[in-house]
């Protein structure tokens, strides 16, 4: 089997549609772009909001695509590297963690298929961007663990926590419990990222800096154009307590809050919302 499988070769049948990240970010129907010219803040996920149901459907389809790619990425990390401690190798215990993650992500794919069905969404109704898998193709395993586990699955924690509360406020136990089960596993996956980052770069501060820089770039890009932030009025709120459980220090959580605020200012500020 091929090592380092290029993103173009991922197995998808004809239900799936691929779009690139730039197109998605510039889609006037998506995220903060929707607010352009309206001078209104993005809606929160609440039963009283007009577009919450549609927003939740597209968000949970995006999560479903992310679960597939997280499974593919963790599986590749088991396979792509020889066992060892070099920068282009992976310790055996790390591979075991990734194998456990594959098991969890397959379950999340199944939960997501059923949740999407429950919400009235067909597979492929929204497009797929493959950024998560691309971040999981990095030749250095530490970068994979910071870009995917800490940044993107960190974002998944914020999303699951928000959507669990949304399910609760809507009186929808199916959504509430699906989100809760996925949230519990995601905390473990992010913690694996935090633990391996510290362990593998203990004696190599330069490698740690590179990995943290990669995480910052991904965190900023994926603050959902200002939809995820530390503020109460934000549609997706930074889940501070769960991030603590996932091995983030207070200073690291504050930094993500700052990065998110910056992304919000850039996107919402450009859309005329302050
Ligand atoms: Fe997952
Ligand atoms: Fe995960």
PDB file of C-alpha atoms and ligand atoms in Angstrom:
ATOM      1  CA  UNK A   1       0.000   0.000   0.000  1.00  0.00           C
ATOM      2  CA  UNK A   2       1.157   3.509  -0.876  1.00  0.00           C
ATOM      3  CA  UNK A   3       2.723   5.705   1.826  1.00  0.00           C
ATOM      4  CA  UNK A   4       1.538   9.350   1.992  1.00  0.00           C
ATOM      5  CA  UNK A   5      -1.659   8.986  -0.037  1.00  0.00           C
ATOM      6  CA  UNK A   6      -2.323  12.254  -1.956  1.00  0.00           C
ATOM      7  CA  UNK A   7      -5.640  13.965  -1.234  1.00  0.00           C
ATOM      8  CA  UNK A   8      -6.807  13.443  -4.841  1.00  0.00           C
ATOM      9  CA  UNK A   9      -6.775   9.689  -4.274  1.00  0.00           C
ATOM     10  CA  UNK A  10      -9.176   9.564  -1.325  1.00  0.00           C
ATOM     11  CA  UNK A  11     -11.964   7.062  -1.964  1.00  0.00           C
ATOM     12  CA  UNK A  12     -15.294   8.821  -2.514  1.00  0.00           C
ATOM     13  CA  UNK A  13     -18.301   7.658  -4.517  1.00  0.00           C
ATOM     14  CA  UNK A  14     -20.497   9.872  -6.660  1.00  0.00           C
ATOM     15  CA  UNK A  15     -22.568  11.130  -3.741  1.00  0.00           C
ATOM     16  CA  UNK A  16     -19.721  13.427  -2.686  1.00  0.00           C
ATOM     17  CA  UNK A  17     -18.836  16.878  -4.059  1.00  0.00           C
ATOM     18  CA  UNK A  18     -15.539  18.525  -3.420  1.00  0.00           C
ATOM     19  CA  UNK A  19     -14.983  22.267  -3.118  1.00  0.00           C
ATOM     20  CA  UNK A  20     -11.867  24.166  -2.181  1.00  0.00           C
ATOM     21  CA  UNK A  21     -11.487  26.095   1.027  1.00  0.00           C
ATOM     22  CA  UNK A  22     -11.249  29.529  -0.590  1.00  0.00           C
ATOM     23  CA  UNK A  23     -14.520  28.988  -2.464  1.00  0.00           C
ATOM     24  CA  UNK A  24     -16.221  27.901   0.753  1.00  0.00           C
ATOM     25  CA  UNK A  25     -14.915  30.863   2.703  1.00  0.00           C
ATOM     26  CA  UNK A  26     -16.098  33.212  -0.035  1.00  0.00           C
ATOM     27  CA  UNK A  27     -19.514  31.570  -0.376  1.00  0.00           C
ATOM     28  CA  UNK A  28     -22.026  34.323   0.433  1.00  0.00           C
ATOM     29  CA  UNK A  29     -24.351  31.732   2.031  1.00  0.00           C
ATOM     30  CA  UNK A  30     -21.766  30.537   4.556  1.00  0.00           C
ATOM     31  CA  UNK A  31     -20.669  31.815   7.977  1.00  0.00           C
ATOM     32  CA  UNK A  32     -19.964  35.479   8.481  1.00  0.00           C
ATOM     33  CA  UNK A  33     -20.164  36.097   4.715  1.00  0.00           C
ATOM     34  CA  UNK A  34     -23.938  35.884   5.088  1.00  0.00           C
ATOM     35  CA  UNK A  35     -23.856  39.036   7.191  1.00  0.00           C
ATOM     36  CA  UNK A  36     -22.064  41.140   4.569  1.00  0.00           C
ATOM     37  CA  UNK A  37     -23.911  44.402   4.022  1.00  0.00           C
ATOM     38  CA  UNK A  38     -26.529  43.620   6.683  1.00  0.00           C
ATOM     39  CA  UNK A  39     -24.510  45.138   9.542  1.00  0.00           C
ATOM     40  CA  UNK A  40     -25.887  42.384  11.756  1.00  0.00           C
ATOM     41  CA  UNK A  41     -24.003  39.966  13.969  1.00  0.00           C
ATOM     42  CA  UNK A  42     -24.125  36.296  12.896  1.00  0.00           C
ATOM     43  CA  UNK A  43     -27.040  34.394  14.402  1.00  0.00           C
ATOM     44  CA  UNK A  44     -26.453  32.110  17.358  1.00  0.00           C
ATOM     45  CA  UNK A  45     -27.729  28.526  17.465  1.00  0.00           C
ATOM     46  CA  UNK A  46     -31.049  28.985  19.275  1.00  0.00           C
ATOM     47  CA  UNK A  47     -34.663  27.994  18.575  1.00  0.00           C
ATOM     48  CA  UNK A  48     -35.573  31.694  18.344  1.00  0.00           C
ATOM     49  CA  UNK A  49     -33.168  32.378  15.435  1.00  0.00           C
ATOM     50  CA  UNK A  50     -34.516  32.255  11.894  1.00  0.00           C
ATOM     51  CA  UNK A  51     -31.606  30.446  10.189  1.00  0.00           C
ATOM     52  CA  UNK A  52     -30.365  28.162  12.989  1.00  0.00           C
ATOM     53  CA  UNK A  53     -31.837  24.958  11.554  1.00  0.00           C
ATOM     54  CA  UNK A  54     -30.201  25.497   8.148  1.00  0.00           C
ATOM     55  CA  UNK A  55     -26.926  26.584   9.749  1.00  0.00           C
ATOM     56  CA  UNK A  56     -26.941  23.464  11.959  1.00  0.00           C
ATOM     57  CA  UNK A  57     -27.554  21.208   8.934  1.00  0.00           C
ATOM     58  CA  UNK A  58     -24.594  22.576   6.993  1.00  0.00           C
ATOM     59  CA  UNK A  59     -22.371  22.570  10.089  1.00  0.00           C
ATOM     60  CA  UNK A  60     -23.170  18.949  10.962  1.00  0.00           C
ATOM     61  CA  UNK A  61     -22.629  17.837   7.371  1.00  0.00           C
ATOM     62  CA  UNK A  62     -19.229  19.548   7.565  1.00  0.00           C
ATOM     63  CA  UNK A  63     -18.533  17.633  10.786  1.00  0.00           C
ATOM     64  CA  UNK A  64     -19.561  14.375   9.080  1.00  0.00           C
ATOM     65  CA  UNK A  65     -16.990  15.014   6.314  1.00  0.00           C
ATOM     66  CA  UNK A  66     -14.435  15.888   9.020  1.00  0.00           C
ATOM     67  CA  UNK A  67     -15.085  12.563  10.783  1.00  0.00           C
ATOM     68  CA  UNK A  68     -14.354  10.629   7.582  1.00  0.00           C
ATOM     69  CA  UNK A  69     -11.125  12.540   7.052  1.00  0.00           C
ATOM     70  CA  UNK A  70     -10.113  12.217  10.730  1.00  0.00           C
ATOM     71  CA  UNK A  71     -10.485   8.441  10.327  1.00  0.00           C
ATOM     72  CA  UNK A  72      -8.440   8.509   7.122  1.00  0.00           C
ATOM     73  CA  UNK A  73      -5.790  10.782   8.680  1.00  0.00           C
ATOM     74  CA  UNK A  74      -5.345   8.750  11.884  1.00  0.00           C
ATOM     75  CA  UNK A  75      -5.196   5.562   9.803  1.00  0.00           C
ATOM     76  CA  UNK A  76      -2.509   7.075   7.562  1.00  0.00           C
ATOM     77  CA  UNK A  77      -0.423   8.080  10.588  1.00  0.00           C
ATOM     78  CA  UNK A  78      -0.383   4.423  11.670  1.00  0.00           C
ATOM     79  CA  UNK A  79       0.850   3.437   8.240  1.00  0.00           C
ATOM     80  CA  UNK A  80       2.961   6.291   6.795  1.00  0.00           C
ATOM     81  CA  UNK A  81       5.816   6.206   9.323  1.00  0.00           C
ATOM     82  CA  UNK A  82       8.327   3.634  10.436  1.00  0.00           C
ATOM     83  CA  UNK A  83       8.514   3.101  14.207  1.00  0.00           C
ATOM     84  CA  UNK A  84      11.071   5.358  15.887  1.00  0.00           C
ATOM     85  CA  UNK A  85      11.743   8.728  17.493  1.00  0.00           C
ATOM     86  CA  UNK A  86      13.047  10.713  14.510  1.00  0.00           C
ATOM     87  CA  UNK A  87      11.138  13.638  12.977  1.00  0.00           C
ATOM     88  CA  UNK A  88       9.953  11.448  10.120  1.00  0.00           C
ATOM     89  CA  UNK A  89       9.146   8.484  12.365  1.00  0.00           C
ATOM     90  CA  UNK A  90       6.409   7.695  14.897  1.00  0.00           C
ATOM     91  CA  UNK A  91       6.781   5.895  18.253  1.00  0.00           C
ATOM     92  CA  UNK A  92       4.766   2.681  18.523  1.00  0.00           C
ATOM     93  CA  UNK A  93       2.647   4.092  21.384  1.00  0.00           C
ATOM     94  CA  UNK A  94       1.645   7.015  19.165  1.00  0.00           C
ATOM     95  CA  UNK A  95       0.477   4.579  16.508  1.00  0.00           C
ATOM     96  CA  UNK A  96      -1.565   2.741  19.138  1.00  0.00           C
ATOM     97  CA  UNK A  97      -3.253   6.031  20.059  1.00  0.00           C
ATOM     98  CA  UNK A  98      -3.997   6.673  16.381  1.00  0.00           C
ATOM     99  CA  UNK A  99      -5.439   3.155  16.029  1.00  0.00           C
ATOM    100  CA  UNK A 100      -7.753   3.841  18.970  1.00  0.00           C
ATOM    101  CA  UNK A 101      -8.696   7.127  17.332  1.00  0.00           C
ATOM    102  CA  UNK A 102      -9.643   5.270  14.114  1.00  0.00           C
ATOM    103  CA  UNK A 103     -12.071   3.180  16.140  1.00  0.00           C
ATOM    104  CA  UNK A 104     -13.643   6.324  17.657  1.00  0.00           C
ATOM    105  CA  UNK A 105     -13.815   8.174  14.330  1.00  0.00           C
ATOM    106  CA  UNK A 106     -15.553   5.251  12.608  1.00  0.00           C
ATOM    107  CA  UNK A 107     -18.165   5.404  15.344  1.00  0.00           C
ATOM    108  CA  UNK A 108     -18.453   9.178  14.815  1.00  0.00           C
ATOM    109  CA  UNK A 109     -18.998   8.644  11.087  1.00  0.00           C
ATOM    110  CA  UNK A 110     -21.882   6.285  11.893  1.00  0.00           C
ATOM    111  CA  UNK A 111     -23.339   8.660  14.492  1.00  0.00           C
ATOM    112  CA  UNK A 112     -23.014  11.555  12.014  1.00  0.00           C
ATOM    113  CA  UNK A 113     -24.751   9.641   9.204  1.00  0.00           C
ATOM    114  CA  UNK A 114     -27.697   8.973  11.507  1.00  0.00           C
ATOM    115  CA  UNK A 115     -27.736  12.486  12.946  1.00  0.00           C
ATOM    116  CA  UNK A 116     -27.689  14.023   9.445  1.00  0.00           C
ATOM    117  CA  UNK A 117     -30.569  11.768   8.448  1.00  0.00           C
ATOM    118  CA  UNK A 118     -32.457  12.814  11.582  1.00  0.00           C
ATOM    119  CA  UNK A 119     -31.874  16.481  10.699  1.00  0.00           C
ATOM    120  CA  UNK A 120     -33.175  15.907   7.158  1.00  0.00           C
ATOM    121  CA  UNK A 121     -29.814  16.087   5.352  1.00  0.00           C
ATOM    122  CA  UNK A 122     -28.693  13.734   2.574  1.00  0.00           C
ATOM    123  CA  UNK A 123     -25.079  12.663   2.243  1.00  0.00           C
ATOM    124  CA  UNK A 124     -23.478  15.013  -0.290  1.00  0.00           C
ATOM    125  CA  UNK A 125     -26.128  17.701   0.095  1.00  0.00           C
ATOM    126  CA  UNK A 126     -23.296  20.061   1.070  1.00  0.00           C
ATOM    127  CA  UNK A 127     -19.811  20.023  -0.425  1.00  0.00           C
ATOM    128  CA  UNK A 128     -16.655  18.581   1.131  1.00  0.00           C
ATOM    129  CA  UNK A 129     -13.426  20.475   1.659  1.00  0.00           C
ATOM    130  CA  UNK A 130     -10.448  18.303   2.392  1.00  0.00           C
ATOM    131  CA  UNK A 131      -8.389  20.610   4.589  1.00  0.00           C
ATOM    132  CA  UNK A 132      -8.381  18.231   7.570  1.00  0.00           C
ATOM    133  CA  UNK A 133      -6.959  15.361   5.514  1.00  0.00           C
ATOM    134  CA  UNK A 134      -4.404  17.706   3.946  1.00  0.00           C
ATOM    135  CA  UNK A 135      -3.234  18.762   7.438  1.00  0.00           C
ATOM    136  CA  UNK A 136      -2.957  15.015   8.180  1.00  0.00           C
ATOM    137  CA  UNK A 137      -0.507  14.582   5.279  1.00  0.00           C
ATOM    138  CA  UNK A 138       2.274  16.581   6.933  1.00  0.00           C
ATOM    139  CA  UNK A 139       5.589  14.655   6.757  1.00  0.00           C
ATOM    140  CA  UNK A 140       6.244  15.360  10.479  1.00  0.00           C
ATOM    141  CA  UNK A 141       3.879  13.417  12.798  1.00  0.00           C
ATOM    142  CA  UNK A 142       4.027  16.192  15.438  1.00  0.00           C
ATOM    143  CA  UNK A 143       2.634  18.654  12.897  1.00  0.00           C
ATOM    144  CA  UNK A 144      -0.221  16.234  12.168  1.00  0.00           C
ATOM    145  CA  UNK A 145      -1.011  16.002  15.865  1.00  0.00           C
ATOM    146  CA  UNK A 146      -0.977  19.777  16.377  1.00  0.00           C
ATOM    147  CA  UNK A 147      -2.785  20.706  13.136  1.00  0.00           C
ATOM    148  CA  UNK A 148      -5.409  17.969  13.288  1.00  0.00           C
ATOM    149  CA  UNK A 149      -5.787  16.865  16.919  1.00  0.00           C
ATOM    150  CA  UNK A 150      -5.153  20.154  18.705  1.00  0.00           C
ATOM    151  CA  UNK A 151      -6.446  22.742  16.223  1.00  0.00           C
ATOM    152  CA  UNK A 152      -9.194  21.046  14.175  1.00  0.00           C
ATOM    153  CA  UNK A 153     -10.446  18.595  16.778  1.00  0.00           C
ATOM    154  CA  UNK A 154     -10.120  21.423  19.314  1.00  0.00           C
ATOM    155  CA  UNK A 155     -12.568  23.302  17.101  1.00  0.00           C
ATOM    156  CA  UNK A 156     -14.754  20.165  17.024  1.00  0.00           C
ATOM    157  CA  UNK A 157     -14.915  20.372  20.849  1.00  0.00           C
ATOM    158  CA  UNK A 158     -16.226  23.948  20.594  1.00  0.00           C
ATOM    159  CA  UNK A 159     -18.760  22.904  17.919  1.00  0.00           C
ATOM    160  CA  UNK A 160     -20.004  19.775  19.761  1.00  0.00           C
ATOM    161  CA  UNK A 161     -20.381  21.703  23.002  1.00  0.00           C
ATOM    162  CA  UNK A 162     -22.385  24.411  21.209  1.00  0.00           C
ATOM    163  CA  UNK A 163     -24.574  21.927  19.318  1.00  0.00           C
ATOM    164  CA  UNK A 164     -25.226  19.863  22.433  1.00  0.00           C
ATOM    165  CA  UNK A 165     -26.611  23.002  24.094  1.00  0.00           C
ATOM    166  CA  UNK A 166     -28.608  23.729  20.917  1.00  0.00           C
ATOM    167  CA  UNK A 167     -30.138  20.221  21.030  1.00  0.00           C
ATOM    168  CA  UNK A 168     -30.998  20.764  24.673  1.00  0.00           C
ATOM    169  CA  UNK A 169     -32.639  24.144  24.072  1.00  0.00           C
ATOM    170  CA  UNK A 170     -34.629  22.746  21.113  1.00  0.00           C
ATOM    171  CA  UNK A 171     -35.844  19.766  23.132  1.00  0.00           C
ATOM    172  CA  UNK A 172     -34.091  17.409  20.676  1.00  0.00           C
ATOM    173  CA  UNK A 173     -32.528  14.545  22.677  1.00  0.00           C
ATOM    174  CA  UNK A 174     -31.171  12.851  19.514  1.00  0.00           C
ATOM    175  CA  UNK A 175     -29.002  15.834  18.686  1.00  0.00           C
ATOM    176  CA  UNK A 176     -28.103  16.427  22.317  1.00  0.00           C
ATOM    177  CA  UNK A 177     -26.824  12.887  22.940  1.00  0.00           C
ATOM    178  CA  UNK A 178     -25.101  12.456  19.558  1.00  0.00           C
ATOM    179  CA  UNK A 179     -23.111  15.639  20.267  1.00  0.00           C
ATOM    180  CA  UNK A 180     -22.372  14.599  23.843  1.00  0.00           C
ATOM    181  CA  UNK A 181     -20.936  11.200  22.871  1.00  0.00           C
ATOM    182  CA  UNK A 182     -18.760  12.660  20.141  1.00  0.00           C
ATOM    183  CA  UNK A 183     -17.622  15.465  22.463  1.00  0.00           C
ATOM    184  CA  UNK A 184     -16.397  12.964  25.076  1.00  0.00           C
ATOM    185  CA  UNK A 185     -14.169  11.165  22.525  1.00  0.00           C
ATOM    186  CA  UNK A 186     -12.940  14.410  21.006  1.00  0.00           C
ATOM    187  CA  UNK A 187     -11.571  15.569  24.371  1.00  0.00           C
ATOM    188  CA  UNK A 188      -9.457  12.374  24.387  1.00  0.00           C
ATOM    189  CA  UNK A 189      -8.210  12.987  20.829  1.00  0.00           C
ATOM    190  CA  UNK A 190      -7.209  16.572  21.587  1.00  0.00           C
ATOM    191  CA  UNK A 191      -5.475  15.413  24.765  1.00  0.00           C
ATOM    192  CA  UNK A 192      -3.482  12.892  22.692  1.00  0.00           C
ATOM    193  CA  UNK A 193      -2.367  15.850  20.549  1.00  0.00           C
ATOM    194  CA  UNK A 194      -1.348  17.885  23.604  1.00  0.00           C
ATOM    195  CA  UNK A 195       0.500  14.974  25.232  1.00  0.00           C
ATOM    196  CA  UNK A 196       2.396  13.919  22.097  1.00  0.00           C
ATOM    197  CA  UNK A 197       3.326  17.496  21.237  1.00  0.00           C
ATOM    198  CA  UNK A 198       4.961  17.930  24.649  1.00  0.00           C
ATOM    199  CA  UNK A 199       6.542  14.476  24.699  1.00  0.00           C
ATOM    200  CA  UNK A 200       8.029  14.471  21.195  1.00  0.00           C
ATOM    201  CA  UNK A 201       9.394  18.014  21.319  1.00  0.00           C
ATOM    202  CA  UNK A 202      10.673  17.935  24.902  1.00  0.00           C
ATOM    203  CA  UNK A 203      14.281  18.256  23.813  1.00  0.00           C
ATOM    204  CA  UNK A 204      13.663  20.080  20.550  1.00  0.00           C
ATOM    205  CA  UNK A 205      12.262  23.583  21.156  1.00  0.00           C
ATOM    206  CA  UNK A 206      12.663  24.509  17.501  1.00  0.00           C
ATOM    207  CA  UNK A 207      10.421  21.599  16.408  1.00  0.00           C
ATOM    208  CA  UNK A 208       7.894  22.569  19.095  1.00  0.00           C
ATOM    209  CA  UNK A 209       7.833  26.181  17.828  1.00  0.00           C
ATOM    210  CA  UNK A 210       7.253  25.009  14.251  1.00  0.00           C
ATOM    211  CA  UNK A 211       4.372  22.778  15.397  1.00  0.00           C
ATOM    212  CA  UNK A 212       2.768  25.537  17.494  1.00  0.00           C
ATOM    213  CA  UNK A 213       3.081  27.966  14.593  1.00  0.00           C
ATOM    214  CA  UNK A 214       1.297  25.459  12.327  1.00  0.00           C
ATOM    215  CA  UNK A 215      -1.429  25.151  14.962  1.00  0.00           C
ATOM    216  CA  UNK A 216      -1.848  28.944  15.129  1.00  0.00           C
ATOM    217  CA  UNK A 217      -2.284  29.164  11.360  1.00  0.00           C
ATOM    218  CA  UNK A 218      -4.914  26.389  11.390  1.00  0.00           C
ATOM    219  CA  UNK A 219      -6.680  27.864  14.437  1.00  0.00           C
ATOM    220  CA  UNK A 220      -6.985  31.227  12.772  1.00  0.00           C
ATOM    221  CA  UNK A 221      -8.148  29.837   9.465  1.00  0.00           C
ATOM    222  CA  UNK A 222     -10.735  27.720  11.264  1.00  0.00           C
ATOM    223  CA  UNK A 223     -12.210  30.272  13.593  1.00  0.00           C
ATOM    224  CA  UNK A 224     -15.015  29.912  11.037  1.00  0.00           C
ATOM    225  CA  UNK A 225     -14.619  33.446   9.731  1.00  0.00           C
ATOM    226  CA  UNK A 226     -15.348  34.909  13.143  1.00  0.00           C
ATOM    227  CA  UNK A 227     -18.138  32.496  14.129  1.00  0.00           C
ATOM    228  CA  UNK A 228     -16.034  30.822  16.836  1.00  0.00           C
ATOM    229  CA  UNK A 229     -14.840  33.061  19.638  1.00  0.00           C
ATOM    230  CA  UNK A 230     -14.698  33.511  23.386  1.00  0.00           C
ATOM    231  CA  UNK A 231     -17.596  35.966  23.425  1.00  0.00           C
ATOM    232  CA  UNK A 232     -21.107  35.097  24.614  1.00  0.00           C
ATOM    233  CA  UNK A 233     -22.707  36.502  21.468  1.00  0.00           C
ATOM    234  CA  UNK A 234     -20.562  34.237  19.294  1.00  0.00           C
ATOM    235  CA  UNK A 235     -22.435  31.395  17.489  1.00  0.00           C
ATOM    236  CA  UNK A 236     -19.745  28.857  18.427  1.00  0.00           C
ATOM    237  CA  UNK A 237     -18.215  29.580  21.805  1.00  0.00           C
ATOM    238  CA  UNK A 238     -14.701  28.561  22.862  1.00  0.00           C
ATOM    239  CA  UNK A 239     -15.271  25.629  25.269  1.00  0.00           C
ATOM    240  CA  UNK A 240     -12.722  26.617  27.935  1.00  0.00           C
ATOM    241  CA  UNK A 241     -13.449  23.846  30.453  1.00  0.00           C
ATOM    242  CA  UNK A 242     -13.266  21.019  27.880  1.00  0.00           C
ATOM    243  CA  UNK A 243     -10.056  22.473  26.461  1.00  0.00           C
ATOM    244  CA  UNK A 244      -8.526  22.381  29.959  1.00  0.00           C
ATOM    245  CA  UNK A 245      -9.485  18.704  30.147  1.00  0.00           C
ATOM    246  CA  UNK A 246      -7.842  18.219  26.740  1.00  0.00           C
ATOM    247  CA  UNK A 247      -4.481  19.402  28.054  1.00  0.00           C
ATOM    248  CA  UNK A 248      -4.490  23.085  27.053  1.00  0.00           C
ATOM    249  CA  UNK A 249      -2.917  25.515  29.538  1.00  0.00           C
ATOM    250  CA  UNK A 250      -4.756  28.722  30.454  1.00  0.00           C
ATOM    251  CA  UNK A 251      -2.229  30.722  28.417  1.00  0.00           C
ATOM    252  CA  UNK A 252      -2.887  28.479  25.381  1.00  0.00           C
ATOM    253  CA  UNK A 253      -6.660  28.886  25.727  1.00  0.00           C
ATOM    254  CA  UNK A 254      -6.232  32.674  26.021  1.00  0.00           C
ATOM    255  CA  UNK A 255      -4.127  32.604  22.869  1.00  0.00           C
ATOM    256  CA  UNK A 256      -6.878  30.815  20.914  1.00  0.00           C
ATOM    257  CA  UNK A 257      -9.343  33.393  22.249  1.00  0.00           C
ATOM    258  CA  UNK A 258      -7.067  36.148  20.856  1.00  0.00           C
ATOM    259  CA  UNK A 259      -6.623  34.382  17.511  1.00  0.00           C
ATOM    260  CA  UNK A 260     -10.410  33.929  17.241  1.00  0.00           C
ATOM    261  CA  UNK A 261     -11.025  37.574  18.120  1.00  0.00           C
ATOM    262  CA  UNK A 262      -8.552  38.599  15.400  1.00  0.00           C
ATOM    263  CA  UNK A 263     -10.317  36.399  12.844  1.00  0.00           C
ATOM    264  CA  UNK A 264     -13.686  37.824  13.921  1.00  0.00           C
ATOM    265  CA  UNK A 265     -12.424  41.399  13.598  1.00  0.00           C
ATOM    266  CA  UNK A 266     -10.994  40.709  10.128  1.00  0.00           C
ATOM    267  CA  UNK A 267     -14.108  38.985   8.767  1.00  0.00           C
ATOM    268  CA  UNK A 268     -16.912  40.745  10.600  1.00  0.00           C
ATOM    269  CA  UNK A 269     -15.058  44.078  10.479  1.00  0.00           C
ATOM    270  CA  UNK A 270     -14.781  43.700   6.696  1.00  0.00           C
ATOM    271  CA  UNK A 271     -18.505  42.894   6.603  1.00  0.00           C
ATOM    272  CA  UNK A 272     -19.270  46.136   8.471  1.00  0.00           C
ATOM    273  CA  UNK A 273     -20.175  44.447  11.778  1.00  0.00           C
ATOM    274  CA  UNK A 274     -18.419  45.482  15.004  1.00  0.00           C
TER     275      UNK A 274
HETATM  276 FE1  LIG B   1     -14.533  12.576  15.628  1.00  0.00          FE
HETATM  277 FE1  LIG B   2     -11.591  13.038  16.737  1.00  0.00          FE
END
